PDB file of C-alpha atoms in Angstrom:
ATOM      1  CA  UNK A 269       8.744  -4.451 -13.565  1.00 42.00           C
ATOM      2  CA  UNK A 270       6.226  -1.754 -15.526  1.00 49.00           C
ATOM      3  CA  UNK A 271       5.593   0.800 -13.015  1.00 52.00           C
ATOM      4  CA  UNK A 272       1.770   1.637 -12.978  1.00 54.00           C
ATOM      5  CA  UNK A 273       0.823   5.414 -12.816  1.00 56.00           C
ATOM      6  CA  UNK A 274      -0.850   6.567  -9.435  1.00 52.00           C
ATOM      7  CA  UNK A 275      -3.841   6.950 -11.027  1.00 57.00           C
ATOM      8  CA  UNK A 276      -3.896   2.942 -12.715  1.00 84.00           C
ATOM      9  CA  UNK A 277      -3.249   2.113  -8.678  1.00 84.00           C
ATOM     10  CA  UNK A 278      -5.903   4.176  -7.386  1.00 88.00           C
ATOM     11  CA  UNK A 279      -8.317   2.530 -10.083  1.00 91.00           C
ATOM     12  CA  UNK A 280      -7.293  -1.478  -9.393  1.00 93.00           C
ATOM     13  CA  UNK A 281      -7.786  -0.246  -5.341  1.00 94.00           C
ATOM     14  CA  UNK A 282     -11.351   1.188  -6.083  1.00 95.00           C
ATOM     15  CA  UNK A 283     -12.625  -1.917  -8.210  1.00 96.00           C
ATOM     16  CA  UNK A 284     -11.029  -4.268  -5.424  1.00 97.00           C
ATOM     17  CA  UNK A 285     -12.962  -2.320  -2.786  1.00 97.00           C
ATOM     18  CA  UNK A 286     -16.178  -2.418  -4.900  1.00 97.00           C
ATOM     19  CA  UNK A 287     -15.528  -6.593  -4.834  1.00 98.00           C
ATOM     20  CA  UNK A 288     -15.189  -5.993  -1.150  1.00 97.00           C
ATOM     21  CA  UNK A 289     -18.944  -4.216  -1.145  1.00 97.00           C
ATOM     22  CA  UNK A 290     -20.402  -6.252  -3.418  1.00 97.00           C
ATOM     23  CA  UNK A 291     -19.582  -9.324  -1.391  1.00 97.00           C
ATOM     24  CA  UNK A 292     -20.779  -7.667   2.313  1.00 97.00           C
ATOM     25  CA  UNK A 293     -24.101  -6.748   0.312  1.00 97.00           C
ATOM     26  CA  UNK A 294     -24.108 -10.877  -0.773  1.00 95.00           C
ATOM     27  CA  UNK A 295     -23.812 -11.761   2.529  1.00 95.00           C
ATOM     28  CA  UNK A 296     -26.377  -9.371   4.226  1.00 95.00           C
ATOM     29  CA  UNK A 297     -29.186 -10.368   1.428  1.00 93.00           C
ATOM     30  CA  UNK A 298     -28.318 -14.116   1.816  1.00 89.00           C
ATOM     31  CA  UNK A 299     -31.631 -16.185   2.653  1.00 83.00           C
ATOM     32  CA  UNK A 300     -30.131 -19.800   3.978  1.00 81.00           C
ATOM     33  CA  UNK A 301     -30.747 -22.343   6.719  1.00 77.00           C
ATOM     34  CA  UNK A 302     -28.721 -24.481   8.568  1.00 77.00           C
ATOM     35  CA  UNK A 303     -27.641 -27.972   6.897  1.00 77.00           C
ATOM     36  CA  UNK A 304     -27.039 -28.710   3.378  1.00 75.00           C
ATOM     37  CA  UNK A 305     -28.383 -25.422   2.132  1.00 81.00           C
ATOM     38  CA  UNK A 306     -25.975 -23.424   4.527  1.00 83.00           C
ATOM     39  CA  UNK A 307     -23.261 -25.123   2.936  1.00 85.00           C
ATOM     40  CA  UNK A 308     -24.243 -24.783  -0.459  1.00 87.00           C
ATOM     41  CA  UNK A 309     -24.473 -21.194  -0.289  1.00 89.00           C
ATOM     42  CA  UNK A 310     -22.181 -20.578   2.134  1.00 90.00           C
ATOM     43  CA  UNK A 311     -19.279 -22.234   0.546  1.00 90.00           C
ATOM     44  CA  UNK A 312     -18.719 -20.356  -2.476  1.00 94.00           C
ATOM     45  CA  UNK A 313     -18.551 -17.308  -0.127  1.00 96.00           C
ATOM     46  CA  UNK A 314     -15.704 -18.600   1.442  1.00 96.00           C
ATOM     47  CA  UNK A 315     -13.803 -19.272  -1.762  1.00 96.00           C
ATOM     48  CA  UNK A 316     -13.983 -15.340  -2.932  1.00 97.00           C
ATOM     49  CA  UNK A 317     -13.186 -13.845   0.314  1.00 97.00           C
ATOM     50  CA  UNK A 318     -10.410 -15.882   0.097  1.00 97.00           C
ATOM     51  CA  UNK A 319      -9.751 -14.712  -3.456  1.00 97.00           C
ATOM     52  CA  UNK A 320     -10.480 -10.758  -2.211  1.00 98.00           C
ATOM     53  CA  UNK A 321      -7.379 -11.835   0.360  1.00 97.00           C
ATOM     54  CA  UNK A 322      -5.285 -13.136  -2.625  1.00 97.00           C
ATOM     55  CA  UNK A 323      -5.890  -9.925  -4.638  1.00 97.00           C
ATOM     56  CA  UNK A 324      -5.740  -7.570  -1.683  1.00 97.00           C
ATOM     57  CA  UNK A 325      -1.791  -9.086  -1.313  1.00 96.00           C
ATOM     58  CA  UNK A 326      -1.082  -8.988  -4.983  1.00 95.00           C
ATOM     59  CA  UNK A 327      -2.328  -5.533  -4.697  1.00 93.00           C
ATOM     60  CA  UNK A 328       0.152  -4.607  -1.356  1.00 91.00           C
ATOM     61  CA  UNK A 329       3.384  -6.363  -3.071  1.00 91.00           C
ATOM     62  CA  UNK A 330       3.247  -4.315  -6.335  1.00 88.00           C
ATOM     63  CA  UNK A 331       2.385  -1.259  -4.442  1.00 84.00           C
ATOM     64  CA  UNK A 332       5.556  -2.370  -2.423  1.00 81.00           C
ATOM     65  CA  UNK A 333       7.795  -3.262  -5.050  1.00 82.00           C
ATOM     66  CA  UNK A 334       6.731   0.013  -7.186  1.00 73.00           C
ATOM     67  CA  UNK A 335       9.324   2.584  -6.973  1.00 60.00           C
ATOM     68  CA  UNK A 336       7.316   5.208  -7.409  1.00 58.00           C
ATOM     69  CA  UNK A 337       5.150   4.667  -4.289  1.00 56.00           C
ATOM     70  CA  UNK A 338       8.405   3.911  -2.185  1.00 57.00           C
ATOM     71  CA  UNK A 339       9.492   7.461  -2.952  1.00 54.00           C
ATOM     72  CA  UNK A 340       6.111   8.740  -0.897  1.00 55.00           C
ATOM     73  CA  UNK A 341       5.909  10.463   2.461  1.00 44.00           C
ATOM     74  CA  UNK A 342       5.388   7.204   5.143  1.00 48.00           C
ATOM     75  CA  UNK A 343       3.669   3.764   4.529  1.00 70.00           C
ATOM     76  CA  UNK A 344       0.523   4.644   5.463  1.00 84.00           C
ATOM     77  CA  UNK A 345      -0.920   3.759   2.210  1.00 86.00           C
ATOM     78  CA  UNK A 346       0.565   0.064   2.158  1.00 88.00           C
ATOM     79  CA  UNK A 347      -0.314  -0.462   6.229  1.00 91.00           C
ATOM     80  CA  UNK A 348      -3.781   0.784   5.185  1.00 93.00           C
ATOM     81  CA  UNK A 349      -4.167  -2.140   2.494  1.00 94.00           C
ATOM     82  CA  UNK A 350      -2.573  -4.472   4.974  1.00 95.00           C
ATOM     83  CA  UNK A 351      -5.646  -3.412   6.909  1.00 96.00           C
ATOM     84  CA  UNK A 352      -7.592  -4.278   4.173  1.00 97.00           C
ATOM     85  CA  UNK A 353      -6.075  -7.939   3.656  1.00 97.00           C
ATOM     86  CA  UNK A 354      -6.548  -8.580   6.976  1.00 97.00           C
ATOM     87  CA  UNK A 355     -10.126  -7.836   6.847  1.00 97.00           C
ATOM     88  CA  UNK A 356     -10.229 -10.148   4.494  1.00 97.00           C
ATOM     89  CA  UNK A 357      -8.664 -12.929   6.048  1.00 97.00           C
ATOM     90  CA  UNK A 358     -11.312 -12.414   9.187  1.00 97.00           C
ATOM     91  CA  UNK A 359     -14.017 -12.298   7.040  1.00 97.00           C
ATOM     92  CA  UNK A 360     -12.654 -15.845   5.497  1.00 97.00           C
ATOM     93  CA  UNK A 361     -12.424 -17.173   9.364  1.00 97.00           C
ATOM     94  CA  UNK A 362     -15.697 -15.477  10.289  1.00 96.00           C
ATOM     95  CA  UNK A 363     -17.891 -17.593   6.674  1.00 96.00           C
ATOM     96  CA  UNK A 364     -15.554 -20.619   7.847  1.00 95.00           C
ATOM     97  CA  UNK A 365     -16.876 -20.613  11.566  1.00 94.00           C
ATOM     98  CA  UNK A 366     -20.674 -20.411  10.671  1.00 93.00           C
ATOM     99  CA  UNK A 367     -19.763 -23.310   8.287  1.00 90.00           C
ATOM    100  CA  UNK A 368     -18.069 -25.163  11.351  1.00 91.00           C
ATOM    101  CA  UNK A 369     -20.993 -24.287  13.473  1.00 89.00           C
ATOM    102  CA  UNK A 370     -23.567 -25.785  11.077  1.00 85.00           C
ATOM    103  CA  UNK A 371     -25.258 -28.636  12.553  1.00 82.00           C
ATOM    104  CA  UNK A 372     -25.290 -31.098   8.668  1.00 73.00           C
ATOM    105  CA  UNK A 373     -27.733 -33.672   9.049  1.00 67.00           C
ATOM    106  CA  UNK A 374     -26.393 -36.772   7.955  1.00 63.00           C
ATOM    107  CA  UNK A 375     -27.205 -40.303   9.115  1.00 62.00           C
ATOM    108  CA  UNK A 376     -25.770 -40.816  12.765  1.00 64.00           C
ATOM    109  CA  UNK A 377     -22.620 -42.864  13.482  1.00 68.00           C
ATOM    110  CA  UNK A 378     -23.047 -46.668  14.142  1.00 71.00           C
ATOM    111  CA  UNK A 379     -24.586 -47.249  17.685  1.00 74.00           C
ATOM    112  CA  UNK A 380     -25.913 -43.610  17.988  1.00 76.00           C
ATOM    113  CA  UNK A 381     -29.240 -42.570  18.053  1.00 78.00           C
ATOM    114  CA  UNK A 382     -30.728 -40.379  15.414  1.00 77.00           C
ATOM    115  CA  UNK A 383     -32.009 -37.040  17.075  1.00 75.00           C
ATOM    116  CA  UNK A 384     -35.478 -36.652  17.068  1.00 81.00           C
ATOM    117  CA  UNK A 385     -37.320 -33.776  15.461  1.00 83.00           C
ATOM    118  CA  UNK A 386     -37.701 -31.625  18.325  1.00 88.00           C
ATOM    119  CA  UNK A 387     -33.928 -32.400  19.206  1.00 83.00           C
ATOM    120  CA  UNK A 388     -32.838 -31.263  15.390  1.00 81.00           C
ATOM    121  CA  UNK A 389     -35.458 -28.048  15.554  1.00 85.00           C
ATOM    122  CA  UNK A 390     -33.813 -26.895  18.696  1.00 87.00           C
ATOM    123  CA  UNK A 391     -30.345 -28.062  17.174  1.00 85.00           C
ATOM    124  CA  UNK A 392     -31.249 -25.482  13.880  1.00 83.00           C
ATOM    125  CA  UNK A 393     -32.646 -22.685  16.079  1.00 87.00           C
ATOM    126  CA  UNK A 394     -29.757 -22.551  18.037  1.00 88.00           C
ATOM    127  CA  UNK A 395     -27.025 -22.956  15.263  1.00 87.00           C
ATOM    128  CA  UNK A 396     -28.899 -20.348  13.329  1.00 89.00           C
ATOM    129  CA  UNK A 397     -28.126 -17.522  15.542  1.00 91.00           C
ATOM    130  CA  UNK A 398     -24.554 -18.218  16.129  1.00 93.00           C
ATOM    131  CA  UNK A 399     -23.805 -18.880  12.197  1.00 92.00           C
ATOM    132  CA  UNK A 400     -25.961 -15.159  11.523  1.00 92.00           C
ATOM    133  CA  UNK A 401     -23.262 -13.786  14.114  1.00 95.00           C
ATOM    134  CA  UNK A 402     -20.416 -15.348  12.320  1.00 95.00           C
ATOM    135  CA  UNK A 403     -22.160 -14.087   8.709  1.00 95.00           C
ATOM    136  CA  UNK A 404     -22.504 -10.332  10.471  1.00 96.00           C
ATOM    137  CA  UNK A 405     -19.279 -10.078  11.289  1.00 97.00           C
ATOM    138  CA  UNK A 406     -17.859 -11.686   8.214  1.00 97.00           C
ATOM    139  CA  UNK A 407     -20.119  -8.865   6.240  1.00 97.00           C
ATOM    140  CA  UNK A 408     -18.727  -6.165   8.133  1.00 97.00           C
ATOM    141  CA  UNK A 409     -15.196  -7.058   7.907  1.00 97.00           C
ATOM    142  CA  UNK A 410     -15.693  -6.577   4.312  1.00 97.00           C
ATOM    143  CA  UNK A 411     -16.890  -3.704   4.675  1.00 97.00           C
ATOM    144  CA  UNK A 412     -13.795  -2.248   6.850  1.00 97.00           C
ATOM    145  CA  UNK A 413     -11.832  -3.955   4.108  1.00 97.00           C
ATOM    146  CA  UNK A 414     -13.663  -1.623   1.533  1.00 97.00           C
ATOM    147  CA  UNK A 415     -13.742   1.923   3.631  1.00 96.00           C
ATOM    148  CA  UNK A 416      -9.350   1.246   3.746  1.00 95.00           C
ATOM    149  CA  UNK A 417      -9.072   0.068   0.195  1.00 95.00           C
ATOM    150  CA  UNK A 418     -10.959   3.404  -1.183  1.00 95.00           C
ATOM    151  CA  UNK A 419      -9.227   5.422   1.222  1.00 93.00           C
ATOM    152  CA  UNK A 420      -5.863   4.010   0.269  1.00 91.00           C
ATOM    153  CA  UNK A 421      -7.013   4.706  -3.713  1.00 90.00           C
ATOM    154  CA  UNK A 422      -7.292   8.397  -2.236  1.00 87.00           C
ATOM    155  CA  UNK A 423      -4.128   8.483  -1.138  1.00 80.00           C
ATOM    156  CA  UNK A 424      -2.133   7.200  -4.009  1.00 70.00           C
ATOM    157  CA  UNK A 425      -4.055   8.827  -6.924  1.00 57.00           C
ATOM    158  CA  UNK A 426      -3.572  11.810  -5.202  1.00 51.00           C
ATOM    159  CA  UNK A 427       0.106  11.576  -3.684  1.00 45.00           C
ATOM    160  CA  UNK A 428       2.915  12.335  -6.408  1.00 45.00           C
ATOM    161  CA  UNK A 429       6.224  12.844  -5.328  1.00 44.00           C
ATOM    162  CA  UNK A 430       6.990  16.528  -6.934  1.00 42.00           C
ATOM    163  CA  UNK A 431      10.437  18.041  -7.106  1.00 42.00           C
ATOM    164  CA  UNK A 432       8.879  21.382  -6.873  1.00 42.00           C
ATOM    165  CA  UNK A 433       7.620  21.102  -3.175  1.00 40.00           C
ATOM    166  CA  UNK A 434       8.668  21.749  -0.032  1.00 41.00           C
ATOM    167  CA  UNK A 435       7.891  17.867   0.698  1.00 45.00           C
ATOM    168  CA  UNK A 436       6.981  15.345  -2.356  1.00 45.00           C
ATOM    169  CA  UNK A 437       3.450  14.647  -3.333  1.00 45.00           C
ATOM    170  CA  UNK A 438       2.253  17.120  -0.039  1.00 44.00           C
ATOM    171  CA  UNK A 439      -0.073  20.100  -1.017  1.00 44.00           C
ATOM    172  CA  UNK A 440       1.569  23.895  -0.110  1.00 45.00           C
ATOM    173  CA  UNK A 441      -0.439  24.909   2.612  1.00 43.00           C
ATOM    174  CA  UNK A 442      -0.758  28.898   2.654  1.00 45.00           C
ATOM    175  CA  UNK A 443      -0.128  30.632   5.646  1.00 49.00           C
ATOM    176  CA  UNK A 444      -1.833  33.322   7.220  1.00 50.00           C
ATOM    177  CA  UNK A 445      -0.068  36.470   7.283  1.00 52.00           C
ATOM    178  CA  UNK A 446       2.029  37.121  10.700  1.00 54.00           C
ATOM    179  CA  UNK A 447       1.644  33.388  11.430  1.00 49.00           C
ATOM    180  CA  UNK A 448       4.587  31.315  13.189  1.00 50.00           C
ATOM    181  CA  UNK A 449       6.162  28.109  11.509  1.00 49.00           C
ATOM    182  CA  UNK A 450       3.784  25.736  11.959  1.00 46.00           C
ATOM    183  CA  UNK A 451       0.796  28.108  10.304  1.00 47.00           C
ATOM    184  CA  UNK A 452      -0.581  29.691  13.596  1.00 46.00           C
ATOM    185  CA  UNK A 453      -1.242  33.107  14.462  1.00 48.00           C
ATOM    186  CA  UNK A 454       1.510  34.584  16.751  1.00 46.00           C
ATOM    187  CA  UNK A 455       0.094  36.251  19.722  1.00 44.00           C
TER     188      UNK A 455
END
C-alpha cells in the first residue's frame, strides 16, 4: 500500500471536514415543510451524510493501516476521526428521524377517515417542530464532525516521527534555566 505523506493526509482530512461544513450550512439554510416536500429535500441529505460516514471510515482505515502514522506518539489522531465518523452516523439518524417523524399525506387506509384540514394543520405544526429539532441536531453533529476532522489534519500534518528527538514527531520544549525535569522553576 503507497504510504501518503503527512501533509497529503492532513489535506484529504481538511477537504472532508469542509464536506462536513458545507453540509451543516445545507441544512441550516434549508426552507422545507412537512410532507412530500420534506422528503424531497430531505432525502438526498440523508444519502451524503451517509457518504461523509463512508469517507470518514475510508479515511480512519488508511490512516490505520499507514505505517507511518502507527509509528506516532498515541492514537489520538485516529480516536479523533472515529469521533468524526460517529458524528456522522448521528447526523444520518438525526435527517432519518425528522424523515420518520414527517406526517406524508397520502390517501387514508380503507375504512379510515381522511383528517380534516384543521386535523392535518395541527398534524404539520406539530411535526414541524420536532423534524427542525431532529434537522438542528443533525446540523450540529456535522459540525462536531468538522471541528475533529480539522483538528485531526493538525495533528498529522504536523506530527513526524524524527530520529533526532527526544520523542518522535514532539517539538523540543526549552527549559528555563535552573528548572527541574518537567520544565518548572525549582524553588
Amino acid at each position: 500500500m503507497p504510504q501518503n505523506p503527512p501533509g497529503d493526509r492532513s489535506s484529504q482530512l481538511r477537504d472532508l471536514a469542509g464536506r462536513f461544513t458545507a453540509l451543516h450550512h445545507e441544512i441550516r439554510t434549508l426552507a422545507w415543510g412537512p410532507g412530500t416536500d420534506a422528503l424531497a429535500k430531505n432525502g438526498p441529505l440523508v444519502a451524503r451524510a451517509q457518504s461523509l460516514t463512508t469517507a470518514t471510515l475510508a479515511r480512519l482505515t488508511a490512516l490505520n493501516a499507514d505505517t507511518i502514522s502507527r509509528a506516532l506518539p498515541g492514537s489520538s489522531t485516529r480516536s479523533t476521526i472515529a469521533s468524526a465518523a460517529f458524528s456522522a452516523a448521528c447526523a444520518v439518524t438525526d435527517l432519518t428521524a425528522a424523515l420518520m417523524e414527517n406526517p406524508y399525506d397520502a390517501s387514508p387506509f380503507a375504512g379510515h377517515l381522511a383528517p380534516t384540514q384543521e386535523e392535518r394543520r395541527a398534524r404539520h405544526s406539530e411535526a414541524r417542530t420536532i423534524m427542525a429539532e431532529h434537522l438542528a441536531d443533525a446540523a450540529h453533529q456535522l459540525d462536531a464532525g468538522a471541528i475533529c476532522l480539522h483538528y485531526a489534519a493538525g495533528s498529522t500534518g504536523t506530527r513526524h516521527p524524527s530520529p533526532d528527538g527526544p520523542k518522535a514527531g514532539r517539538p523540543r520544549v526549552p527549559k528555563a534555566p535552573g528548572a527541574g525535569p518537567t520544565g518548572t522553576p525549582r524553588r
